Structure formats: C-alpha cells, structure tokens
PDB file of C-alpha atoms in Angstrom:
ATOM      1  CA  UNK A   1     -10.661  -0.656  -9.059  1.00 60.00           C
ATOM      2  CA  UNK A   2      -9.067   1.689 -10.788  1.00 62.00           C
ATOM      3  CA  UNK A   3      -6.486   4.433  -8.665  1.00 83.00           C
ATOM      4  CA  UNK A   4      -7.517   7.153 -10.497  1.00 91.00           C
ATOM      5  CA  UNK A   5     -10.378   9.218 -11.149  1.00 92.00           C
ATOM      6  CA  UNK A   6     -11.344  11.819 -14.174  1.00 95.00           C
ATOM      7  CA  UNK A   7     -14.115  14.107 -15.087  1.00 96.00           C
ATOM      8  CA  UNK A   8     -16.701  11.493 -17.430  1.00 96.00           C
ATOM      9  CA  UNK A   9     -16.806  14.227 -20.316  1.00 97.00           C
ATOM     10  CA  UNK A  10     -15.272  17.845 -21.304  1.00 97.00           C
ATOM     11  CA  UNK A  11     -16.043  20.601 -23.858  1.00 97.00           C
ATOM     12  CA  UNK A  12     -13.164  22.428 -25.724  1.00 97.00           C
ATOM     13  CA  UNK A  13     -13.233  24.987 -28.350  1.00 97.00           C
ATOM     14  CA  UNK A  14     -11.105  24.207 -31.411  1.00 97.00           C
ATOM     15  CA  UNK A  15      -7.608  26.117 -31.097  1.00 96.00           C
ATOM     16  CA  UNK A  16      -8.246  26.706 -27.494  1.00 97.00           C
ATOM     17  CA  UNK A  17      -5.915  24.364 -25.033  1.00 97.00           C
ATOM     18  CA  UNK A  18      -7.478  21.537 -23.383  1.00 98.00           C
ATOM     19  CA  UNK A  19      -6.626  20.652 -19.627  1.00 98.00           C
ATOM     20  CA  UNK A  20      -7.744  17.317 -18.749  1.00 97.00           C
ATOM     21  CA  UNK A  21      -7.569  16.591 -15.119  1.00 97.00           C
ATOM     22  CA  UNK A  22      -6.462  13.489 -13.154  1.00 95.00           C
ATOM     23  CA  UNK A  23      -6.947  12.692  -9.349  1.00 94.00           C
ATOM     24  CA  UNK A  24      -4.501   9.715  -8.421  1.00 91.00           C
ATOM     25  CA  UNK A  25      -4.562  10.228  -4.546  1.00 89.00           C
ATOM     26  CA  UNK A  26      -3.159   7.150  -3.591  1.00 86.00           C
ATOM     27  CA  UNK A  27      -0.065   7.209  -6.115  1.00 87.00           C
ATOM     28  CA  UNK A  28       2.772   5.712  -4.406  1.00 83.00           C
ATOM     29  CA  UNK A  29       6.607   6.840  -4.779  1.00 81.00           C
ATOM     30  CA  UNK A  30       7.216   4.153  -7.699  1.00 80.00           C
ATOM     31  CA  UNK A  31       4.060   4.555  -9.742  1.00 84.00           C
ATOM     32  CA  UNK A  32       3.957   6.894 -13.053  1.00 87.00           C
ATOM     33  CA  UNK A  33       1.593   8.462 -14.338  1.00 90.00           C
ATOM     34  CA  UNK A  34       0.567   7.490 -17.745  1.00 91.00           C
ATOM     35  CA  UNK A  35      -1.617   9.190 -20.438  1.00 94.00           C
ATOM     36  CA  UNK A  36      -3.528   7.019 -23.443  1.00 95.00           C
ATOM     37  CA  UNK A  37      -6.507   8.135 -25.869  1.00 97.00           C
ATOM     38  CA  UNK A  38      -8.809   5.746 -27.798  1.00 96.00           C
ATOM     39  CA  UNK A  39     -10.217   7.741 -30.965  1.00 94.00           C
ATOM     40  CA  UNK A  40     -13.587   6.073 -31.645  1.00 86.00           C
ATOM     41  CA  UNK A  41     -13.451   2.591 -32.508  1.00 78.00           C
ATOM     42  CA  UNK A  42      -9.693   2.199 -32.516  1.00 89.00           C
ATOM     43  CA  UNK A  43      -6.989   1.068 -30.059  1.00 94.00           C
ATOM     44  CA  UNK A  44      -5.729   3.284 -27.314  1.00 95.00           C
ATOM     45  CA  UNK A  45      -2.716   5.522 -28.576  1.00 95.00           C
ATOM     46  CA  UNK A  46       0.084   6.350 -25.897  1.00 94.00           C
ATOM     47  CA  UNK A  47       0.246  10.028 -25.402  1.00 96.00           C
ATOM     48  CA  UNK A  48       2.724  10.838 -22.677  1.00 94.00           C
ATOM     49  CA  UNK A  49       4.130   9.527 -18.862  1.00 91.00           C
ATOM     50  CA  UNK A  50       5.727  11.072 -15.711  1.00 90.00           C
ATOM     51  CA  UNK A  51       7.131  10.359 -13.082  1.00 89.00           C
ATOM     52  CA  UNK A  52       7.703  13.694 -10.765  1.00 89.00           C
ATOM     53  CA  UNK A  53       9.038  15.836 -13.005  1.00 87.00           C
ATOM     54  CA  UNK A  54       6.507  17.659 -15.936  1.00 93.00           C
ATOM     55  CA  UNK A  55       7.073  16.171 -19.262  1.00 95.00           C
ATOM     56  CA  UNK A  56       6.648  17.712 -23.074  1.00 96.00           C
ATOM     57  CA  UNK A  57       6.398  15.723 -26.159  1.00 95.00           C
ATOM     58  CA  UNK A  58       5.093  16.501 -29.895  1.00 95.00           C
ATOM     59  CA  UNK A  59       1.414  15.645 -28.449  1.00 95.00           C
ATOM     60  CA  UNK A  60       0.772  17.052 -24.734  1.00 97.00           C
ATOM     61  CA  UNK A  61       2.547  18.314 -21.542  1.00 98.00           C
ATOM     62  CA  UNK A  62       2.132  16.445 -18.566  1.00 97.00           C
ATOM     63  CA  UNK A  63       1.641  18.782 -15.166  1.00 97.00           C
ATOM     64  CA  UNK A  64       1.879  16.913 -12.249  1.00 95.00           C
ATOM     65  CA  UNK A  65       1.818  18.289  -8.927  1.00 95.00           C
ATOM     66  CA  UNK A  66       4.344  18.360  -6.004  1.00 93.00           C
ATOM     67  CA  UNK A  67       2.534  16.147  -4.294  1.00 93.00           C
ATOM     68  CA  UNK A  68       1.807  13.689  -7.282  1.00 93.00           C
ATOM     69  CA  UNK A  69      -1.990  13.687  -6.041  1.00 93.00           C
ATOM     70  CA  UNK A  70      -2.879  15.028  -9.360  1.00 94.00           C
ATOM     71  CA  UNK A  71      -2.231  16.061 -12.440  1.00 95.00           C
ATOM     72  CA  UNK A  72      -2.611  17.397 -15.903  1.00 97.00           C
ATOM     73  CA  UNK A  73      -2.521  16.440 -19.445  1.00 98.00           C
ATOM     74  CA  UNK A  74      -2.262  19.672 -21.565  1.00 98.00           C
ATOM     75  CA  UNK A  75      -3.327  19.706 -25.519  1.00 97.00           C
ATOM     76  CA  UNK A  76      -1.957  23.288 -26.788  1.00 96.00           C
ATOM     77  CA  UNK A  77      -3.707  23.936 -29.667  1.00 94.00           C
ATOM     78  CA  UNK A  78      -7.058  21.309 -29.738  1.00 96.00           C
ATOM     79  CA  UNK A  79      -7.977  19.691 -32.976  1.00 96.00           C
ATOM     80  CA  UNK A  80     -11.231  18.578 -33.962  1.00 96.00           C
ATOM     81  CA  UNK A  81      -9.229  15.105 -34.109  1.00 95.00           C
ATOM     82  CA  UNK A  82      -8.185  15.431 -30.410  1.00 97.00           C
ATOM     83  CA  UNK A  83     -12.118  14.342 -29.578  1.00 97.00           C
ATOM     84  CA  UNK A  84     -11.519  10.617 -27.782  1.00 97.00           C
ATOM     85  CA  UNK A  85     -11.283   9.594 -24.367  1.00 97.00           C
ATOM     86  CA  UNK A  86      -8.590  10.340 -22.534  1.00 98.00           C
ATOM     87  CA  UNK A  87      -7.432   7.681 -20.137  1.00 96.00           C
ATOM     88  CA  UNK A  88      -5.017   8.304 -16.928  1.00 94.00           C
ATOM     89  CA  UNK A  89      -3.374   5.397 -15.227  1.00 90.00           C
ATOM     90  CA  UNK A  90      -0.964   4.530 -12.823  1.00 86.00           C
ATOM     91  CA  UNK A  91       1.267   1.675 -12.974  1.00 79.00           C
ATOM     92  CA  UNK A  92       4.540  -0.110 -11.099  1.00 67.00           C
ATOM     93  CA  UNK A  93       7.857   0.892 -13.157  1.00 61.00           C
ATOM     94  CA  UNK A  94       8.973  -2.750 -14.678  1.00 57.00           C
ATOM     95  CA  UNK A  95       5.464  -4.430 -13.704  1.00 59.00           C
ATOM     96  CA  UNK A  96       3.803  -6.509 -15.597  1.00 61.00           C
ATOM     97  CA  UNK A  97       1.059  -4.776 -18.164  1.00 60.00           C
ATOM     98  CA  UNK A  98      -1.464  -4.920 -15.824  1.00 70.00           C
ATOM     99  CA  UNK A  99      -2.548  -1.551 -16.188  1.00 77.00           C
ATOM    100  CA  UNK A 100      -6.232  -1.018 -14.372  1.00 78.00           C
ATOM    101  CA  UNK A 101      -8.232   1.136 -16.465  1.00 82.00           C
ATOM    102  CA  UNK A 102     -10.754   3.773 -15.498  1.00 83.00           C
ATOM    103  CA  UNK A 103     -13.525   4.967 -17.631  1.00 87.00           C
ATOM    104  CA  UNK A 104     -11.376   8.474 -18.865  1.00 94.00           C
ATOM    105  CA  UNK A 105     -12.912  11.728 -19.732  1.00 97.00           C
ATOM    106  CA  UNK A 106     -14.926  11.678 -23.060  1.00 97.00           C
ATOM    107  CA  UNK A 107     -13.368  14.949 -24.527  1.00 98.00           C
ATOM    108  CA  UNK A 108     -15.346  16.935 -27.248  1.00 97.00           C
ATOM    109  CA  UNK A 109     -13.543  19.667 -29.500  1.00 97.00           C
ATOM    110  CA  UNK A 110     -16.057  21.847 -30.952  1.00 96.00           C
ATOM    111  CA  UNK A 111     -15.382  23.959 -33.999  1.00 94.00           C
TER     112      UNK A 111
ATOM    113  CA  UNK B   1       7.023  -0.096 -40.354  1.00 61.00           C
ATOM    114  CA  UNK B   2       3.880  -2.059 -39.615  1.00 78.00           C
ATOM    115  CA  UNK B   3       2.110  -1.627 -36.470  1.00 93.00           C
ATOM    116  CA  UNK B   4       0.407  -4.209 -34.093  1.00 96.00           C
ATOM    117  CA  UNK B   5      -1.745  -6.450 -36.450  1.00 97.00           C
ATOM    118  CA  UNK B   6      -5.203  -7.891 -35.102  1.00 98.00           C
ATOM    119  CA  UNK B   7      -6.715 -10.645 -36.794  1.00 97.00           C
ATOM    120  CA  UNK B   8      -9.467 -10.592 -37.564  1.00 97.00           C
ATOM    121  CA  UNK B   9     -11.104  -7.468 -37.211  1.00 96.00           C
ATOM    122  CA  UNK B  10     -14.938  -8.493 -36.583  1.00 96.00           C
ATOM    123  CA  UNK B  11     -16.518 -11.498 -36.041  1.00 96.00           C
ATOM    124  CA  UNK B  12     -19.796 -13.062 -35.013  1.00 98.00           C
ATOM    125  CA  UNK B  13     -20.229 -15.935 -32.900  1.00 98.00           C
ATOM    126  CA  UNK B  14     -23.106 -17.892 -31.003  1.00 98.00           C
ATOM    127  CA  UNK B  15     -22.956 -18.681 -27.441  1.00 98.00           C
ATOM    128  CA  UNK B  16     -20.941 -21.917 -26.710  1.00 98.00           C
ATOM    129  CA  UNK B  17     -18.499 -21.551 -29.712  1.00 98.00           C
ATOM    130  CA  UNK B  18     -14.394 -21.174 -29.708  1.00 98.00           C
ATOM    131  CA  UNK B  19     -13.350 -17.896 -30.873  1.00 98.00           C
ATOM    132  CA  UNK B  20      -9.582 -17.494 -31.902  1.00 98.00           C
ATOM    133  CA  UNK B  21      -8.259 -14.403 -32.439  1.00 98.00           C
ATOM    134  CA  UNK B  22      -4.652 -12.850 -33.310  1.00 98.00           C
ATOM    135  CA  UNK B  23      -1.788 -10.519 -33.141  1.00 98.00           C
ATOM    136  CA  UNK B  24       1.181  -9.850 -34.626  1.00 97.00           C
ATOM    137  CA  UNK B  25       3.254  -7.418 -32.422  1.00 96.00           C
ATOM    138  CA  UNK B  26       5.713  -4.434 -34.114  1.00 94.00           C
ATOM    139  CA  UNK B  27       8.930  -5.898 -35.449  1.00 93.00           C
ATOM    140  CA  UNK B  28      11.358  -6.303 -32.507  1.00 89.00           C
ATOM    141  CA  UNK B  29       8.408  -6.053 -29.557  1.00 90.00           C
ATOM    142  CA  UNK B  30       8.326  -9.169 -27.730  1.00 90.00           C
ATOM    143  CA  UNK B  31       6.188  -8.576 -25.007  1.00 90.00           C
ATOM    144  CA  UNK B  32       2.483  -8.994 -25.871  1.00 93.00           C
ATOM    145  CA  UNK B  33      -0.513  -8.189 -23.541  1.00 93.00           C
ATOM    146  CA  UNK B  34      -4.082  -8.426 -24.667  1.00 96.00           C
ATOM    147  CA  UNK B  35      -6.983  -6.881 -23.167  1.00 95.00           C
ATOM    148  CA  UNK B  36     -11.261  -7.146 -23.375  1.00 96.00           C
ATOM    149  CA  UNK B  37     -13.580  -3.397 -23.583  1.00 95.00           C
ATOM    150  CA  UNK B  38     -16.339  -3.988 -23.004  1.00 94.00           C
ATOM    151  CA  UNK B  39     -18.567  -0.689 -24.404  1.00 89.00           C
ATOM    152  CA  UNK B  40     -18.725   2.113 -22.573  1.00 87.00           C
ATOM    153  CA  UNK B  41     -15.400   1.000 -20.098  1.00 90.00           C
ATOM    154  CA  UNK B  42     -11.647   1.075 -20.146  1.00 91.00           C
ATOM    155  CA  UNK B  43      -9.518  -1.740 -21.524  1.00 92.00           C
ATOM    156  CA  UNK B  44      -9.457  -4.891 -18.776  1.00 92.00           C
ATOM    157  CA  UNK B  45      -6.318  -6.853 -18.688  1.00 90.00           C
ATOM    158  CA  UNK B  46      -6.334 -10.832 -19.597  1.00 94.00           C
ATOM    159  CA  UNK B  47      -2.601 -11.652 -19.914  1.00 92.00           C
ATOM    160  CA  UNK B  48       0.911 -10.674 -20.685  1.00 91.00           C
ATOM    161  CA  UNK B  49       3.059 -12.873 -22.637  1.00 92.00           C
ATOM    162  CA  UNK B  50       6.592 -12.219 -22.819  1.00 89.00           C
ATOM    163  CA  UNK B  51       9.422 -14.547 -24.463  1.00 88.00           C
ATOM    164  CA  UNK B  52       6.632 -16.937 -24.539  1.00 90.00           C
ATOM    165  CA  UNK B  53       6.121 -17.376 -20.987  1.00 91.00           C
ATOM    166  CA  UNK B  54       2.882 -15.975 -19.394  1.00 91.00           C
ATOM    167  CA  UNK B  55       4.437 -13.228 -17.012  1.00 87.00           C
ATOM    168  CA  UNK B  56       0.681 -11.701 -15.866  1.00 86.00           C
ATOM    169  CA  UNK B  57      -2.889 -13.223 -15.759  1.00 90.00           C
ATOM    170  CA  UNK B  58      -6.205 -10.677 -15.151  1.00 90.00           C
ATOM    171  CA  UNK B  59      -9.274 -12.040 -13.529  1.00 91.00           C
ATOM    172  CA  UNK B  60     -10.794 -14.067 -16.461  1.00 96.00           C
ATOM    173  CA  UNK B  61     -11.763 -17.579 -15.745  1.00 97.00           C
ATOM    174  CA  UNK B  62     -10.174 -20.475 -17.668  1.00 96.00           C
ATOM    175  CA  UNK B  63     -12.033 -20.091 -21.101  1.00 98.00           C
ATOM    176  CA  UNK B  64      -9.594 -17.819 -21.857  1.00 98.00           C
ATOM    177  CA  UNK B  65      -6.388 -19.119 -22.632  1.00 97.00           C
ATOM    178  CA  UNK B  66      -3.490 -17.693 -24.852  1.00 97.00           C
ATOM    179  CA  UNK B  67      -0.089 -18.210 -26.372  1.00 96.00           C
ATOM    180  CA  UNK B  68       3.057 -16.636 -27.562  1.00 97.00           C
ATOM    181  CA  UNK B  69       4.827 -18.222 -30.791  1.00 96.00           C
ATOM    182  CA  UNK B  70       8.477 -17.794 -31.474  1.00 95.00           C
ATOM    183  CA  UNK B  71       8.776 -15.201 -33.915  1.00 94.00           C
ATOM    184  CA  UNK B  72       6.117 -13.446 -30.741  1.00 95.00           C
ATOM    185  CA  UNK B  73       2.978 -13.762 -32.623  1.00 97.00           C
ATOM    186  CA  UNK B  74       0.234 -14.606 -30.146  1.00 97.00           C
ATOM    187  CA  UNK B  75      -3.516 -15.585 -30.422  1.00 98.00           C
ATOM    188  CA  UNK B  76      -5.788 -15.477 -27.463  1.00 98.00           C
ATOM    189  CA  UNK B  77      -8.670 -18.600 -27.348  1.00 98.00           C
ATOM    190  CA  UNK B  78     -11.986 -18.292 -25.577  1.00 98.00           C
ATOM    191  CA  UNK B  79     -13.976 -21.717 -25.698  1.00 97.00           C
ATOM    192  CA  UNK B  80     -17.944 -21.855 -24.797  1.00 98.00           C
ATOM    193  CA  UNK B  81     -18.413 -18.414 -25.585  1.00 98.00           C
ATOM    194  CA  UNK B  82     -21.140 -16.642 -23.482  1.00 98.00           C
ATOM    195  CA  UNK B  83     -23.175 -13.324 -24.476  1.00 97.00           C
ATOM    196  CA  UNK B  84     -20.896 -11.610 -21.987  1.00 96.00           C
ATOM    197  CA  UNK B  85     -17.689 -11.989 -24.113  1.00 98.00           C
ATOM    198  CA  UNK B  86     -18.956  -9.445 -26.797  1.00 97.00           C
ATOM    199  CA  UNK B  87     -16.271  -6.646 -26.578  1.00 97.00           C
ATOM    200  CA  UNK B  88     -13.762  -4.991 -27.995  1.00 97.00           C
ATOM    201  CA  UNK B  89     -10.197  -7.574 -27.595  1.00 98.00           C
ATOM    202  CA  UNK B  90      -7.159  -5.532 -27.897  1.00 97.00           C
ATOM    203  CA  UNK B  91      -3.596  -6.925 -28.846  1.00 97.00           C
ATOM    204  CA  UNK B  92      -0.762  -4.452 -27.238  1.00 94.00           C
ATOM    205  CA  UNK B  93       3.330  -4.639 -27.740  1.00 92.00           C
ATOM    206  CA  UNK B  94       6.101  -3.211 -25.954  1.00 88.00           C
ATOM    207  CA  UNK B  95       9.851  -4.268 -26.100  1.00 81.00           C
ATOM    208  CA  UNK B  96       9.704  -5.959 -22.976  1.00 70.00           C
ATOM    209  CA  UNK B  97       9.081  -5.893 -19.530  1.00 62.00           C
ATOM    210  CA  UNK B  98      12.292  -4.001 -18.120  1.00 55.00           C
ATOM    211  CA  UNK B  99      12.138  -0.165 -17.788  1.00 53.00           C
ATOM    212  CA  UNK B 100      12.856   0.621 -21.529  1.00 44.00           C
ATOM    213  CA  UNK B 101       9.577  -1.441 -22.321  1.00 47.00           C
ATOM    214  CA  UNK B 102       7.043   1.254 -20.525  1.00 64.00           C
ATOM    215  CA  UNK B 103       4.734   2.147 -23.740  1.00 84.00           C
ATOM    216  CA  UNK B 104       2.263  -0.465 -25.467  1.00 89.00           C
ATOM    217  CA  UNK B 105       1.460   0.036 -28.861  1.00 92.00           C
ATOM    218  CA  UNK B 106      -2.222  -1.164 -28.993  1.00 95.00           C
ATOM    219  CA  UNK B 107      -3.375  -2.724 -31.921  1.00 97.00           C
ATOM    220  CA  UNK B 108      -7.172  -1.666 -33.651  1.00 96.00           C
ATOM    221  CA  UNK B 109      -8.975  -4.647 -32.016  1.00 97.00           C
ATOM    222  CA  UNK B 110     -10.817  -7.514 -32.840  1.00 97.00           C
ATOM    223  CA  UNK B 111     -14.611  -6.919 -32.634  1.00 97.00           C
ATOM    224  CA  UNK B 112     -16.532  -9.744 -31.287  1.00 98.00           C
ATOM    225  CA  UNK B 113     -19.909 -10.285 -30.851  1.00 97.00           C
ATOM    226  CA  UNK B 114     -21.799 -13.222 -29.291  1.00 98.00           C
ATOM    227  CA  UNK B 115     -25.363 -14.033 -30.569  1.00 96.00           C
TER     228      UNK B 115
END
C-alpha cells in the first residue's frame, strides 16, 4: 500500500499558485519525500525531493512540515500545462527503485 | 542528449502471446527499473536492474522476466500474456543506486494491449 495519501483531484486558476497537499504519516527518519507528475499519456517527470529541510527548484517548492507528517508541493505561477497528476512518494535513501505509488491528485488549471 | 528510449511505443497482442519490449536508458545511467500502470493507478514496480544484476523484484509472477545488456540497454519479457497485462510499461534510469542516483528519468512507455 502506498504511505501516502493525496486529495484524488484539484481546481486551479491559471496564474494563481497551486498547493498540492501530501499526508505521509508514517514517514520514518530516513525516508524523503519525493514529487513526480505524469502529463497525459506520457512518463512521470521528476519535479522535486526533501528530506527535512524545504526545497526550491526551477519547477516547485517543497514545504514540508516539522514533523514530516505532511507536506506541500507549491507551483507559483500555474500553467495550463501544469494539468497532470501529481504523485507524492516516500522512499529509503540508497534503496532499491521500489517506489510504491499512490493514485496522486488529478490537478486541473483552468484558464 | 537523448532521453530514456521505449521500444516500441504501442502494441497489440492476444492472450497467450510473448510480448518483448525495450529501453535504452540516458547516456551514462546504468541503473534501469521498469514499471506496469495500469489506467487509472500509479506506476507498480517489476524490477530494477543495475550493472546487469537484478538488485529489486515487485510482486509479478514469473511471466515476467527481464535483462540488462552491457552497454545497459534492457528489455522486459512477459510470456502467455493474459487480458490483465494491458497497461502502460514504463522504462526509468538513474545513475545508480548510491545516494547521487535518487531521480529516475522515466521514459514515454510502451502501450500494450491484450485482445
């Protein structure tokens, strides 16, 4: 089963900043946090991971909380091309790829 | 630079069949993992191949099989194909299995469906 759980769909307006949550109560002390989208009919596409600390790239900021129960994936400034699901995960640093895979939040940008 | 390459990219097969499918990984990746979506899910994990060893097995049972070549090509092999095996079979690479290897590159996938 998978260790985390996410809202099954979300609205954003276009420009607007989309917060995607993530519950991963269970998360143990050695376990990131990672963020992947699928775009319809493609692969997944990394976005961004974490360990404790929040992290920023060119895509998304990662908010996770002191307690590492939760967290957030931010988009700034949603595109109509940011619609995909959005897929949290939590995997072992240096496992194996095994990552367990939930269902992600389906999120639509509306113009 | 190239990405992950998935061969082919749709496909059509009756039940009872062999399906082969493949993936060339990004120049210098030689970790490969390949995983079945089913529509409507997330990605399920069949196997990791690194240096071409299998390092990680999902729950699949034994019709699926796979292999990494030396330059760290792979193909994946399911034999007596069932309806059930119609997904979405992604090819993913990553540098290698350490802590500088944390991000797959996912190929597009290879479409198969099972008449």
């Amino acid at each position: 089963d998978a260790k985390t759980t996410q809202p099954p769909s979300m609205d954003c307006a276009e420009g607007r900043a989309a917060n995607l949550p993530c519950n991963h109560s269970t998360i143990s002390g050695n376990e990131y946090v990672y963020w992947y989208r699928q775009i319809h009919s493609q692969g997944p596409q990394y976005i961004i991971h974490g360990l404790k600390n929040n992290e920023t790239n060119e895509m998304a900021s990662l908010i996770i909380t002191e307690d590492r129960k939760s967290s957030t994936l931010i988009l700034p400034h949603a595109t109509l091309r940011d619609t995909a699901v959005y897929y949290c995960i939590v995997r072992l640093q240096d496992s194996n790829y095994q990552l367990i895979w939930g269902a992600g939040t389906k999120l639509i940008i509306k113009p | 630079d190239a990405g992950v390459t998935q061969s082919p990219t749709h496909l059509i097969k009756t039940r009872g069949q062999h399906v082969t499918l493949r993936c060339s990984p990004i120049s210098g990746h030689k970790s490969v993992s390949w995983y079945q979506q089913v529509l409507g899910q997330g990605p399920q994990f069949i196997f990791q191949y690194y240096e071409k060893e299998e390092r990680g097995r999902g729950n699949f049972p034994d019709r699926f099989s796979a292999r990494q070549f030396p330059n760290y090509s792979s193909e994946l092999n399911v034999n007596a194909l069932l309806l059930g095996d119609s997904a979405l079979y992604l090819c993913a690479s990553s540098f290698g299995t350490g802590s500088g290897a944390n991000v797959l590159t996912f190929g597009a996938g290879s479409r198969l469906t099972v008449l």
